[in-house]
mmCIF file of C-alpha atoms and ligand atoms in Angstrom:
data_model
loop_
_atom_site.group_PDB
_atom_site.id
_atom_site.type_symbol
_atom_site.label_atom_id
_atom_site.label_comp_id
_atom_site.label_asym_id
_atom_site.label_seq_id
_atom_site.Cartn_x
_atom_site.Cartn_y
_atom_site.Cartn_z
ATOM 1 C CA MET A 1 7.182 -6.976 -41.151
ATOM 2 C CA ARG A 2 3.584 -8.085 -41.835
ATOM 3 C CA LYS A 3 2.839 -7.598 -45.427
ATOM 4 C CA ALA A 4 -0.581 -8.008 -47.170
ATOM 5 C CA VAL A 5 -1.597 -8.131 -50.762
ATOM 6 C CA TYR A 6 -4.855 -6.632 -51.866
ATOM 7 C CA PRO A 7 -5.619 -7.888 -55.417
ATOM 8 C CA GLY A 8 -8.354 -6.693 -57.900
ATOM 9 C CA SER A 9 -9.061 -5.411 -61.314
ATOM 10 C CA PHE A 10 -9.527 -1.930 -60.232
ATOM 11 C CA ASP A 11 -11.401 -1.000 -63.450
ATOM 12 C CA PRO A 12 -11.417 1.695 -62.137
ATOM 13 C CA VAL A 13 -10.374 2.141 -58.325
ATOM 14 C CA THR A 14 -13.500 3.433 -56.528
ATOM 15 C CA SER A 15 -13.988 5.216 -53.214
ATOM 16 C CA GLY A 16 -15.036 1.709 -51.678
ATOM 17 C CA HIS A 17 -11.521 0.187 -52.877
ATOM 18 C CA LEU A 18 -9.691 3.301 -51.410
ATOM 19 C CA ASP A 19 -11.539 2.888 -48.070
ATOM 20 C CA VAL A 20 -10.385 -0.790 -47.938
ATOM 21 C CA ILE A 21 -6.771 0.117 -48.824
ATOM 22 C CA GLU A 22 -6.647 2.921 -46.076
ATOM 23 C CA ARG A 23 -7.930 0.522 -43.440
ATOM 24 C CA ALA A 24 -5.764 -2.440 -44.402
ATOM 25 C CA ALA A 25 -2.808 -0.038 -44.309
ATOM 26 C CA ARG A 26 -3.628 0.603 -40.654
ATOM 27 C CA LEU A 27 -3.694 -3.224 -39.981
ATOM 28 C CA PHE A 28 -0.484 -4.312 -41.786
ATOM 29 C CA ASP A 29 2.997 -2.792 -41.918
ATOM 30 C CA ARG A 30 2.911 -2.897 -45.706
ATOM 31 C CA VAL A 31 0.153 -3.302 -48.247
ATOM 32 C CA ILE A 32 0.715 -4.069 -51.825
ATOM 33 C CA VAL A 33 -2.413 -3.179 -54.038
ATOM 34 C CA ALA A 34 -1.899 -5.639 -56.874
ATOM 35 C CA VAL A 35 -3.557 -5.061 -60.335
ATOM 36 C CA ILE A 36 -4.465 -8.045 -62.142
ATOM 37 C CA ARG A 37 -3.073 -7.513 -65.561
ATOM 38 C CA ASN A 38 -5.378 -9.545 -67.616
ATOM 39 C CA PRO A 39 -8.695 -10.061 -65.659
ATOM 40 C CA GLU A 40 -11.222 -12.633 -66.865
ATOM 41 C CA LYS A 41 -13.741 -9.941 -67.395
ATOM 42 C CA SER A 42 -12.313 -7.682 -70.265
ATOM 43 C CA PRO A 43 -11.498 -4.380 -68.572
ATOM 44 C CA LEU A 44 -12.803 -0.927 -69.894
ATOM 45 C CA PHE A 45 -9.354 0.690 -68.973
ATOM 46 C CA SER A 46 -6.039 -0.461 -70.107
ATOM 47 C CA PHE A 47 -3.804 -2.030 -67.587
ATOM 48 C CA GLN A 48 -1.588 1.112 -67.638
ATOM 49 C CA GLU A 49 -4.569 3.399 -66.993
ATOM 50 C CA ARG A 50 -5.753 1.039 -64.208
ATOM 51 C CA MET A 51 -2.222 1.243 -62.613
ATOM 52 C CA ASP A 52 -1.878 4.974 -62.974
ATOM 53 C CA MET A 53 -5.272 5.764 -61.412
ATOM 54 C CA LEU A 54 -4.496 3.709 -58.505
ATOM 55 C CA LYS A 55 -0.928 5.221 -57.996
ATOM 56 C CA ALA A 56 -2.515 8.797 -58.242
ATOM 57 C CA SER A 57 -5.279 7.765 -55.573
ATOM 58 C CA VAL A 58 -2.762 6.535 -52.792
ATOM 59 C CA PRO A 59 0.087 9.066 -52.306
ATOM 60 C CA HIS A 60 -1.251 9.881 -48.812
ATOM 61 C CA CYS A 61 -0.676 6.223 -47.736
ATOM 62 C CA ASP A 62 2.996 5.858 -46.785
ATOM 63 C CA ASN A 63 3.022 2.015 -46.487
ATOM 64 C CA VAL A 64 0.981 1.338 -49.646
ATOM 65 C CA ALA A 65 2.658 0.326 -52.816
ATOM 66 C CA VAL A 66 1.052 -0.383 -56.265
ATOM 67 C CA ASP A 67 2.161 -3.387 -58.264
ATOM 68 C CA SER A 68 0.672 -5.902 -60.772
ATOM 69 C CA PHE A 69 0.619 -9.623 -61.430
ATOM 70 C CA ASP A 70 -0.525 -12.231 -63.740
ATOM 71 C CA GLY A 71 -1.055 -15.905 -63.016
ATOM 72 C CA LEU A 72 -1.782 -17.496 -59.765
ATOM 73 C CA LEU A 73 -2.442 -15.174 -56.953
ATOM 74 C CA VAL A 74 -0.952 -17.261 -54.247
ATOM 75 C CA GLU A 75 2.468 -17.521 -56.225
ATOM 76 C CA TYR A 76 2.578 -13.757 -56.351
ATOM 77 C CA VAL A 77 1.732 -13.471 -52.643
ATOM 78 C CA ARG A 78 4.460 -15.820 -51.846
ATOM 79 C CA GLY A 79 6.914 -14.121 -54.045
ATOM 80 C CA GLN A 80 6.194 -10.988 -52.074
ATOM 81 C CA LYS A 81 6.730 -12.753 -48.881
ATOM 82 C CA ALA A 82 3.236 -11.489 -47.594
ATOM 83 C CA CYS A 83 1.264 -13.171 -45.115
ATOM 84 C CA ALA A 84 -2.232 -12.217 -45.984
ATOM 85 C CA VAL A 85 -4.631 -11.391 -48.922
ATOM 86 C CA VAL A 86 -7.119 -8.696 -48.174
ATOM 87 C CA ARG A 87 -10.441 -8.652 -49.993
ATOM 88 C CA GLY A 88 -13.580 -6.385 -49.410
ATOM 89 C CA LEU A 89 -17.032 -7.586 -48.777
ATOM 90 C CA ARG A 90 -20.062 -5.531 -49.638
ATOM 91 C CA ALA A 91 -23.131 -7.686 -49.563
ATOM 92 C CA VAL A 92 -24.264 -11.329 -49.403
ATOM 93 C CA SER A 93 -23.757 -11.311 -53.179
ATOM 94 C CA ASP A 94 -19.992 -11.065 -52.748
ATOM 95 C CA PHE A 95 -19.831 -13.908 -50.334
ATOM 96 C CA ASP A 96 -20.053 -17.083 -52.602
ATOM 97 C CA TYR A 97 -17.374 -15.989 -55.015
ATOM 98 C CA GLU A 98 -15.103 -14.762 -52.162
ATOM 99 C CA PHE A 99 -15.705 -17.853 -50.034
ATOM 100 C CA GLN A 100 -14.678 -20.171 -52.991
ATOM 101 C CA MET A 101 -11.762 -18.105 -53.720
ATOM 102 C CA ALA A 102 -10.531 -17.962 -50.101
ATOM 103 C CA LEU A 103 -10.856 -21.788 -49.671
ATOM 104 C CA THR A 104 -9.228 -22.563 -53.086
ATOM 105 C CA ASN A 105 -6.242 -20.283 -52.136
ATOM 106 C CA ARG A 106 -6.057 -21.820 -48.697
ATOM 107 C CA ARG A 107 -5.801 -25.278 -50.300
ATOM 108 C CA MET A 108 -2.962 -24.187 -52.581
ATOM 109 C CA ALA A 109 -1.195 -22.131 -49.888
ATOM 110 C CA PRO A 110 -2.295 -22.874 -46.272
ATOM 111 C CA GLU A 111 0.201 -20.357 -44.903
ATOM 112 C CA ILE A 112 -1.557 -17.491 -46.495
ATOM 113 C CA GLU A 113 -4.533 -16.017 -44.683
ATOM 114 C CA THR A 114 -7.437 -14.242 -46.422
ATOM 115 C CA VAL A 115 -8.715 -11.142 -44.510
ATOM 116 C CA PHE A 116 -12.031 -9.693 -45.215
ATOM 117 C CA LEU A 117 -12.812 -6.131 -44.562
ATOM 118 C CA MET A 118 -16.526 -5.320 -44.373
ATOM 119 C CA THR A 119 -17.312 -2.376 -46.603
ATOM 120 C CA ASP A 120 -18.125 1.063 -45.209
ATOM 121 C CA TYR A 121 -21.839 1.526 -45.226
ATOM 122 C CA ARG A 122 -21.210 4.678 -47.621
ATOM 123 C CA TYR A 123 -19.850 2.476 -50.237
ATOM 124 C CA SER A 124 -21.784 -0.734 -49.769
ATOM 125 C CA TYR A 125 -23.633 -0.357 -53.024
ATOM 126 C CA LEU A 126 -20.569 0.874 -55.028
ATOM 127 C CA SER A 127 -18.912 -1.254 -57.634
ATOM 128 C CA SER A 128 -16.464 -0.512 -60.582
ATOM 129 C CA SER A 129 -19.040 -1.552 -63.084
ATOM 130 C CA PHE A 130 -21.575 1.021 -61.828
ATOM 131 C CA VAL A 131 -18.948 3.624 -62.068
ATOM 132 C CA ARG A 132 -18.279 2.529 -65.702
ATOM 133 C CA GLN A 133 -21.824 2.744 -66.581
ATOM 134 C CA ILE A 134 -22.602 6.072 -65.041
ATOM 135 C CA ALA A 135 -19.493 7.621 -66.510
ATOM 136 C CA GLY A 136 -20.307 6.199 -69.827
ATOM 137 C CA LEU A 137 -23.704 7.667 -69.809
ATOM 138 C CA GLY A 138 -22.210 11.053 -68.973
ATOM 139 C CA GLY A 139 -23.122 11.106 -65.215
ATOM 140 C CA ASP A 140 -21.278 12.561 -62.463
ATOM 141 C CA VAL A 141 -19.220 10.134 -60.510
ATOM 142 C CA SER A 142 -17.436 12.630 -58.034
ATOM 143 C CA GLY A 143 -17.416 11.117 -54.522
ATOM 144 C CA LEU A 144 -17.876 7.606 -55.921
ATOM 145 C CA VAL A 145 -14.278 7.496 -57.072
ATOM 146 C CA PRO A 146 -11.046 9.136 -55.763
ATOM 147 C CA ASP A 147 -10.470 12.761 -57.265
ATOM 148 C CA PRO A 148 -7.787 11.641 -59.633
ATOM 149 C CA VAL A 149 -9.941 9.034 -61.176
ATOM 150 C CA ALA A 150 -12.919 11.599 -61.420
ATOM 151 C CA ARG A 151 -10.477 13.825 -63.433
ATOM 152 C CA VAL A 152 -9.509 10.985 -65.866
ATOM 153 C CA LEU A 153 -13.077 10.110 -66.381
ATOM 154 C CA ALA A 154 -13.990 13.756 -66.956
ATOM 155 C CA ALA A 155 -11.151 14.134 -69.488
ATOM 156 C CA LYS A 156 -12.282 11.034 -71.254
ATOM 157 C CA LYS A 157 -15.879 12.321 -71.419
ATOM 158 C CA GLN A 158 -14.634 15.724 -72.933
ATOM 159 C CA ARG A 159 -12.586 13.878 -75.621
ATOM 160 C CA LYS A 160 -15.691 11.832 -76.539
ATOM 161 C CA GLY A 161 -17.912 14.791 -76.543
HETATM 162 P P1 ADP B 201 -12.003 -8.517 -58.749
HETATM 163 O O1 ADP B 201 -12.232 -8.441 -60.237
HETATM 164 O O2 ADP B 201 -11.045 -9.247 -58.138
HETATM 165 O O3 ADP B 201 -13.474 -8.785 -57.950
HETATM 166 P P2 ADP B 201 -12.496 -5.666 -58.146
HETATM 167 O O4 ADP B 201 -11.557 -4.519 -58.425
HETATM 168 O O5 ADP B 201 -13.849 -5.584 -58.530
HETATM 169 O O6 ADP B 201 -11.644 -7.003 -58.377
HETATM 170 O O7 ADP B 201 -12.635 -5.764 -56.434
HETATM 171 C C1 ADP B 201 -11.449 -5.989 -55.634
HETATM 172 C C2 ADP B 201 -12.002 -6.334 -54.185
HETATM 173 O O8 ADP B 201 -12.372 -5.151 -53.669
HETATM 174 C C3 ADP B 201 -12.989 -7.434 -54.068
HETATM 175 O O9 ADP B 201 -12.742 -8.009 -52.907
HETATM 176 C C4 ADP B 201 -14.241 -6.738 -53.896
HETATM 177 O O10 ADP B 201 -15.260 -7.348 -53.327
HETATM 178 C C5 ADP B 201 -13.861 -5.414 -53.259
HETATM 179 N N1 ADP B 201 -14.648 -4.239 -53.248
HETATM 180 C C6 ADP B 201 -15.116 -3.788 -54.407
HETATM 181 N N2 ADP B 201 -15.795 -2.616 -54.284
HETATM 182 C C7 ADP B 201 -15.945 -2.591 -52.933
HETATM 183 C C8 ADP B 201 -16.716 -1.492 -52.064
HETATM 184 N N3 ADP B 201 -17.440 -0.664 -52.688
HETATM 185 N N4 ADP B 201 -16.433 -1.712 -50.747
HETATM 186 C C9 ADP B 201 -15.612 -2.670 -50.202
HETATM 187 N N5 ADP B 201 -14.995 -3.602 -51.070
HETATM 188 C C10 ADP B 201 -15.154 -3.510 -52.400
#
């Protein structure tokens, strides 16, 4: 059983994240999408909202589970008995941070491999922060996020307006 953990803030989950999840699910027997409970950057969506939006976005992926963690990623990955961490790469701008994180994690846990999946060209420009900005300014985010997330954002907009 080859298990992988895909960690992130998912604030909110985007179509780019979902594409990485679906592709990782074809590579591994089981993929755990792990929401960082208290990310360094303070999230727009609460922990519960981020979890709920993810869960609503992956019902079609049989071997994908949504979970959460706090503290050291490598400890969580070990606890799950997973062999790999999955991360997505969009542009060169992602590389520095991802490179540092992968090597730091390898130093702490040499048995865990970090696997990078290159973004699909359709989502190469897409980030949660852009989705937050567009939604915050009343723009249409359909297509940029899974449908359940678009519905949550539309409901939020209605409540505000
Ligand atoms: P973090 O705060 O850990 O960077 P994110 O939720 O922003 O969490 O991203 C989680 C992972 O998904 C990161 O590896 C990030 O590079 C990747 N990712 C984000 N957006 C995309 C996208 N559009 N295409 C592919 N990978 C992406």
